[in-house]
Short mmCIF file of C-alpha atoms and ligand atoms in Angstrom, two decimals:
data_model
loop_
_atom_site.label_atom_id
_atom_site.label_comp_id
_atom_site.label_asym_id
_atom_site.label_seq_id
_atom_site.Cartn_x
_atom_site.Cartn_y
_atom_site.Cartn_z
CA MET A 1 168.54 18.95 12.82
CA LYS A 2 164.87 17.93 13.60
CA ILE A 3 162.78 16.61 10.61
CA LEU A 4 158.94 16.66 10.66
CA GLN A 5 155.34 16.09 9.01
CA PHE A 6 152.78 19.14 8.48
CA TYR A 7 149.38 19.14 6.49
CA VAL A 8 148.61 22.54 4.26
CA PRO A 9 145.14 23.05 2.79
CA ASP A 10 145.19 22.29 -1.07
CA GLU A 11 148.72 20.84 -0.81
CA GLY A 12 148.47 17.47 1.77
CA LEU A 13 151.10 16.14 3.87
CA ARG A 14 154.48 18.09 3.54
CA VAL A 15 158.20 17.17 5.10
CA GLY A 16 159.77 20.09 6.93
CA ILE A 17 162.95 20.69 8.58
CA MET A 18 163.97 22.93 11.55
CA GLU A 19 167.55 23.56 12.43
CA GLY A 20 168.99 25.20 15.45
CA ASN A 21 166.89 26.56 17.95
CA SER A 22 165.17 28.61 15.14
CA ASP A 23 161.27 28.15 15.05
CA GLU A 24 161.10 28.18 11.40
CA VAL A 25 159.87 25.11 10.06
CA PHE A 26 161.24 24.49 6.14
CA ASP A 27 159.42 22.78 3.67
CA ILE A 28 161.56 20.56 1.31
CA THR A 29 158.91 18.21 0.27
CA SER A 30 159.75 16.79 -3.49
CA SER A 31 158.51 14.46 -6.27
CA GLY A 32 160.99 12.15 -4.55
CA ILE A 33 160.64 12.80 -0.95
CA GLN A 34 156.82 13.31 -0.09
CA SER A 35 157.13 11.70 3.48
CA THR A 36 159.77 11.61 6.35
CA LEU A 37 159.94 7.86 5.80
CA ASP A 38 160.94 8.91 1.86
CA LEU A 39 163.50 10.91 3.44
CA ILE A 40 164.71 8.08 5.67
CA LYS A 41 164.73 5.32 2.76
CA ARG A 42 166.36 7.59 -0.01
CA SER A 43 169.51 8.06 2.80
CA ILE A 44 169.89 4.35 3.27
CA LEU A 45 169.47 4.05 -0.62
CA LEU A 46 172.21 6.65 -1.25
CA LYS A 47 174.21 5.64 1.61
CA MET A 48 174.30 9.71 2.73
CA PRO A 49 173.07 11.21 6.45
CA ILE A 50 169.92 12.37 6.04
CA GLU A 51 171.42 16.22 6.58
CA SER A 52 173.07 15.52 3.37
CA ILE A 53 170.01 14.90 1.73
CA VAL A 54 168.06 17.53 3.14
CA LYS A 55 170.97 20.06 2.11
CA SER A 56 170.27 19.15 -1.42
CA GLN A 57 166.83 20.02 -1.37
CA GLU A 58 165.08 23.06 -2.41
CA LYS A 59 163.26 25.00 0.21
CA LYS A 60 159.86 25.58 -0.81
CA GLY A 61 158.27 27.64 1.89
CA LYS A 62 158.59 28.70 5.62
CA PHE A 63 156.28 28.23 8.49
CA SER A 64 156.58 29.43 11.67
CA TYR A 65 156.26 25.98 14.40
CA ASN A 66 153.90 28.16 16.68
CA GLU A 67 151.78 28.61 14.13
CA LEU A 68 151.92 24.58 12.86
CA ASN A 69 151.25 23.40 16.47
CA ILE A 70 147.45 23.46 16.77
CA MET A 71 144.94 20.85 16.49
CA PRO A 72 144.40 19.28 13.49
CA ASP A 73 142.01 21.43 11.15
CA LYS A 74 141.69 20.82 7.80
CA THR A 75 141.30 24.70 6.72
CA LYS A 76 144.44 25.53 8.74
CA PRO A 77 148.41 23.96 8.04
CA HIS A 78 149.22 21.58 11.43
CA LEU A 79 151.50 19.14 12.57
CA LEU A 80 150.85 15.82 11.58
CA LEU A 81 152.61 12.38 12.77
CA PRO A 82 156.33 13.01 12.46
CA ILE A 83 156.55 9.63 10.65
CA TYR A 84 154.11 7.05 9.48
CA PRO A 85 156.09 3.78 10.72
CA PRO A 86 155.40 0.39 9.37
CA GLU A 87 155.13 -0.51 13.02
CA VAL A 88 155.78 0.66 16.70
CA TRP A 89 157.23 -1.78 19.04
CA GLY A 90 157.17 -1.68 23.02
CA CYS A 91 159.87 -2.09 25.52
CA GLY A 92 158.16 -2.85 29.04
CA VAL A 93 159.52 -2.57 32.66
CA THR A 94 162.64 -0.70 31.66
CA TYR A 95 162.66 1.47 34.77
CA LYS A 96 162.51 0.05 38.30
CA ARG A 97 159.40 2.10 38.99
CA SER A 98 157.63 0.61 36.20
CA ALA A 99 158.07 -2.86 37.70
CA GLU A 100 157.63 -1.83 41.31
CA MET A 101 154.32 0.00 40.55
CA ARG A 102 153.13 -2.97 38.24
CA ASP A 103 153.69 -5.30 40.73
CA ASP A 104 152.16 -4.02 43.49
CA ASP A 105 149.07 -3.34 41.42
CA THR A 106 148.75 -6.52 39.99
CA THR A 107 146.66 -9.41 41.78
CA SER A 108 146.89 -12.20 38.72
CA ALA A 109 150.47 -12.60 38.35
CA LYS A 110 152.65 -11.19 41.22
CA GLY A 111 156.23 -10.61 40.65
CA ILE A 112 156.51 -11.37 36.51
CA TYR A 113 157.23 -7.67 36.22
CA ASP A 114 160.14 -7.80 38.85
CA TYR A 115 161.12 -11.04 36.59
CA VAL A 116 161.34 -9.40 33.49
CA TYR A 117 163.31 -6.21 34.63
CA SER A 118 166.16 -8.00 35.85
CA ALA A 119 165.90 -11.13 33.00
CA THR A 120 168.28 -11.09 30.19
CA ARG A 121 165.34 -10.81 27.85
CA PRO A 122 163.39 -7.83 27.59
CA GLU A 123 159.81 -7.18 27.28
CA LEU A 124 159.11 -6.20 23.79
CA PHE A 125 155.35 -5.99 22.47
CA PHE A 126 154.12 -4.85 19.24
CA LYS A 127 152.37 -1.60 20.20
CA ALA A 128 150.69 0.43 16.99
CA THR A 129 150.43 0.81 13.13
CA SER A 130 150.27 4.02 11.89
CA SER A 131 146.42 3.81 11.62
CA ARG A 132 146.31 3.76 15.51
CA CYS A 133 148.85 6.51 16.08
CA SER A 134 148.03 9.87 16.92
CA GLY A 135 150.04 13.05 15.79
CA PRO A 136 150.67 16.42 17.93
CA ASN A 137 147.63 17.92 19.27
CA ASP A 138 145.45 15.19 18.15
CA TYR A 139 143.18 12.91 20.26
CA ILE A 140 144.41 9.86 22.33
CA CYS A 141 141.63 7.35 23.26
CA ILE A 142 140.57 5.46 25.78
CA ARG A 143 138.95 2.43 25.06
CA SER A 144 135.28 1.93 25.56
CA ASP A 145 135.54 -1.31 28.00
CA SER A 146 138.36 0.19 30.18
CA VAL A 147 137.63 2.57 33.26
CA LEU A 148 141.48 3.02 34.02
CA THR A 149 143.79 4.22 31.47
CA ALA A 150 146.85 5.72 31.82
CA ALA A 151 149.64 8.14 29.93
CA GLU A 152 152.94 6.50 29.76
CA PRO A 153 155.60 9.16 28.77
CA GLU A 154 158.24 7.70 26.90
CA LEU A 155 161.47 8.29 24.68
CA ALA A 156 161.19 6.89 21.73
CA TYR A 157 163.88 6.18 18.58
CA VAL A 158 163.30 5.60 15.27
CA LEU A 159 165.45 3.08 13.20
CA GLY A 160 166.80 3.42 9.86
CA ASP A 161 169.18 0.98 8.40
CA GLY A 162 168.56 -2.80 10.19
CA LYS A 163 169.45 -1.45 13.64
CA GLU A 164 170.88 1.64 13.18
CA ILE A 165 169.14 4.78 14.92
CA ILE A 166 168.34 7.90 13.23
CA GLY A 167 166.60 9.86 15.66
CA TYR A 168 164.46 9.95 18.51
CA THR A 169 160.95 11.00 19.31
CA ILE A 170 158.11 11.21 22.01
CA CYS A 171 155.80 8.55 22.51
CA ASN A 172 152.87 8.20 24.95
CA ASP A 173 152.33 4.56 25.24
CA VAL A 174 148.49 5.09 26.26
CA SER A 175 147.54 1.60 28.32
CA ALA A 176 144.61 0.44 29.63
CA TRP A 177 146.02 -0.50 33.24
CA ASP A 178 143.12 -2.42 33.88
CA ILE A 179 142.82 -4.72 31.19
CA GLU A 180 146.33 -5.29 31.73
CA ARG A 181 146.35 -5.72 35.67
CA GLU A 182 143.36 -8.60 35.31
CA ASN A 183 145.63 -10.97 33.20
CA PRO A 184 148.78 -10.86 31.64
CA LEU A 185 147.60 -12.40 28.74
CA TYR A 186 145.21 -9.47 27.97
CA LEU A 187 148.33 -7.09 27.43
CA PRO A 188 147.71 -6.84 23.80
CA GLN A 189 144.44 -5.67 24.16
CA SER A 190 145.64 -2.67 26.57
CA LYS A 191 147.88 -1.71 24.53
CA ILE A 192 146.73 -1.87 21.47
CA PHE A 193 143.74 0.16 20.01
CA TYR A 194 142.41 3.54 18.20
CA GLY A 195 144.58 6.07 19.42
CA CYS A 196 146.89 4.15 21.72
CA CYS A 197 150.20 5.68 20.52
CA ALA A 198 150.81 9.33 20.26
CA LEU A 199 154.01 10.62 18.43
CA GLY A 200 155.80 13.57 17.75
CA PRO A 201 156.00 16.72 17.54
CA VAL A 202 159.37 15.91 15.62
CA ILE A 203 162.08 13.65 15.09
CA SER A 204 165.64 14.81 16.14
CA LEU A 205 168.14 13.29 14.71
CA ASN A 206 171.02 12.23 16.18
CA SER A 207 173.20 15.11 15.84
CA GLU A 208 171.07 16.94 17.75
CA ILE A 209 170.41 14.47 20.47
CA LYS A 210 174.54 14.41 22.45
CA ASN A 211 173.26 11.91 24.87
CA PRO A 212 170.24 9.99 24.95
CA TYR A 213 170.88 8.49 28.43
CA ASN A 214 170.49 11.94 29.96
CA LEU A 215 167.11 13.31 28.75
CA ASN A 216 164.74 15.10 31.30
CA ILE A 217 161.54 13.50 30.64
CA THR A 218 158.50 15.31 32.17
CA CYS A 219 154.79 15.04 32.06
CA LYS A 220 151.78 16.92 33.00
CA ILE A 221 148.05 16.08 33.03
CA ILE A 222 145.77 19.23 32.48
CA ARG A 223 142.16 18.77 33.65
CA ASN A 224 139.80 22.10 33.25
CA GLY A 225 142.96 23.93 32.54
CA SER A 226 144.65 22.94 35.70
CA VAL A 227 147.53 20.67 35.92
CA ILE A 228 146.27 17.75 38.09
CA PHE A 229 149.42 15.59 37.58
CA SER A 230 153.31 16.44 37.19
CA GLY A 231 155.99 14.29 37.02
CA GLU A 232 159.50 13.33 35.71
CA VAL A 233 162.42 11.17 35.14
CA ASN A 234 165.54 11.23 33.43
CA SER A 235 166.37 8.87 31.07
CA SER A 236 169.69 8.01 32.70
CA LYS A 237 167.50 5.73 34.88
CA ILE A 238 166.80 3.19 31.95
CA LYS A 239 167.98 -0.69 32.86
CA ARG A 240 168.80 -1.28 29.48
CA THR A 241 170.75 -0.13 26.75
CA PHE A 242 169.15 0.69 23.35
CA ASP A 243 171.11 -1.60 21.33
CA GLU A 244 170.41 -4.21 23.55
CA LEU A 245 166.76 -3.69 22.91
CA THR A 246 167.13 -3.38 19.19
CA ASP A 247 169.10 -6.62 19.38
CA PHE A 248 166.30 -8.56 20.84
CA LEU A 249 163.65 -6.56 18.35
CA CYS A 250 165.78 -7.40 15.16
CA ARG A 251 166.26 -11.10 16.40
CA ASP A 252 164.70 -13.60 13.53
CA ASN A 253 162.11 -10.60 13.42
CA PRO A 254 161.77 -8.94 9.72
CA ILE A 255 162.06 -4.98 10.93
CA LEU A 256 161.50 -2.04 8.34
CA PRO A 257 162.99 1.33 8.46
CA GLY A 258 160.89 3.77 10.33
CA THR A 259 160.06 1.39 12.74
CA THR A 260 159.67 2.84 16.27
CA MET A 261 160.85 1.69 19.28
CA THR A 262 159.23 3.47 22.42
CA THR A 263 161.55 2.60 25.26
CA GLY A 264 159.35 2.33 28.54
CA THR A 265 157.65 4.54 31.14
CA GLY A 266 159.78 5.73 33.95
CA ILE A 267 157.02 7.87 35.14
CA MET A 268 154.29 6.18 36.60
CA ILE A 269 150.86 8.20 36.63
CA PRO A 270 149.22 7.24 40.51
CA ASN A 271 145.74 5.43 39.89
CA ASP A 272 144.15 8.66 40.98
CA TYR A 273 145.26 10.42 37.67
CA ALA A 274 143.79 7.89 35.08
CA LEU A 275 142.83 9.46 31.87
CA GLU A 276 139.19 11.44 31.74
CA PRO A 277 137.92 12.61 28.47
CA ASN A 278 139.05 16.08 27.31
CA ASP A 279 142.22 15.54 30.23
CA VAL A 280 145.17 17.11 28.17
CA VAL A 281 148.68 15.25 28.56
CA GLU A 282 151.62 17.07 27.81
CA ILE A 283 155.32 15.23 27.25
CA GLU A 284 158.06 17.15 27.42
CA ILE A 285 161.58 15.70 26.45
CA GLU A 286 165.07 17.82 26.03
CA GLY A 287 166.23 18.41 22.90
CA ILE A 288 162.71 17.12 21.19
CA GLY A 289 159.90 19.31 22.27
CA LYS A 290 156.73 18.92 23.75
CA LEU A 291 153.89 16.60 22.73
CA SER A 292 150.29 17.55 23.59
CA ASN A 293 147.13 15.37 22.92
CA PRO A 294 143.73 15.57 24.36
CA VAL A 295 141.99 12.83 25.45
CA LYS A 296 138.47 11.02 24.29
CA LYS A 297 136.94 7.98 25.10
CA LEU A 298 135.81 5.55 22.49
O1 DO4 B 301 154.16 -5.18 30.37
C1 DO4 B 301 153.51 -3.97 30.50
C2 DO4 B 301 154.13 -2.94 30.14
C3 DO4 B 301 155.21 -2.29 30.32
C4 DO4 B 301 155.06 -0.85 29.88
O2 DO4 B 301 154.50 -0.06 28.97
C5 DO4 B 301 156.50 0.24 30.19
O3 DO4 B 301 156.82 -0.46 31.26
O4 DO4 B 301 156.24 1.02 29.72
MG1 MG B 302 154.77 1.72 28.36
#
């Protein structure tokens, strides 16, 4: 089962589900479940799987996914962020390619990426709050003081109770690489800004993802209607387990249900394909779907 959020004119935010390979989105919103975060919290409170809670909800309406998969427009039903996460955290240098390219391109602190790739302690960083996240087909941003901002296509997971993973989504960890490379102490500014984190289009619950360590991840950058970059990786290439990453995240750190963790990029986009206004970034992950976002400069 996949869970998602969408907007309907005159009704506002709706909670949706999709089952099997069907394109149908059923509206399961109720007075107690007004967001996917409510659904996660209800499942924790009642100690019941999300699927069982959903089964007891009345289906209020039906939409086709394609109809909802449009740019946000207040006059039309459209997809929203699949969750308003209390926090989004990021993992860094979890793929060899990321360590190699980052070390090659930095002059300020050679070797730091190779160190963290091999060290016991992973790199974890605060990435975003909901107000900094962009949903499907919404703009991701290049900050006004960056000339080299890149897409980072990543598999992300959503936490339920404590360290439990309830499902998976796609994240674009949009990053100002020029600011990151100037000095490692600038990392928060390279990572956190308005429109720095795209999530969606859905959360695929655990039942939907047989093996999260064997998912094909692809990314395309489209400029003026043509694909100018295309890359892929399999999540089997990740160095760390998700349990290991969550363990470090939760160490002496209060983490709320719905917190979303993005697991690092294994597709390093060459500098020549730094984002430009009006580019469109498409990231596809098996079992989850395709997250597409246009780009604008702040
Ligand atoms: O330290 C830099 C950030 C690493 C990152 O975002 C990634 O590997 O995906
Ligand atoms: Mg990243």
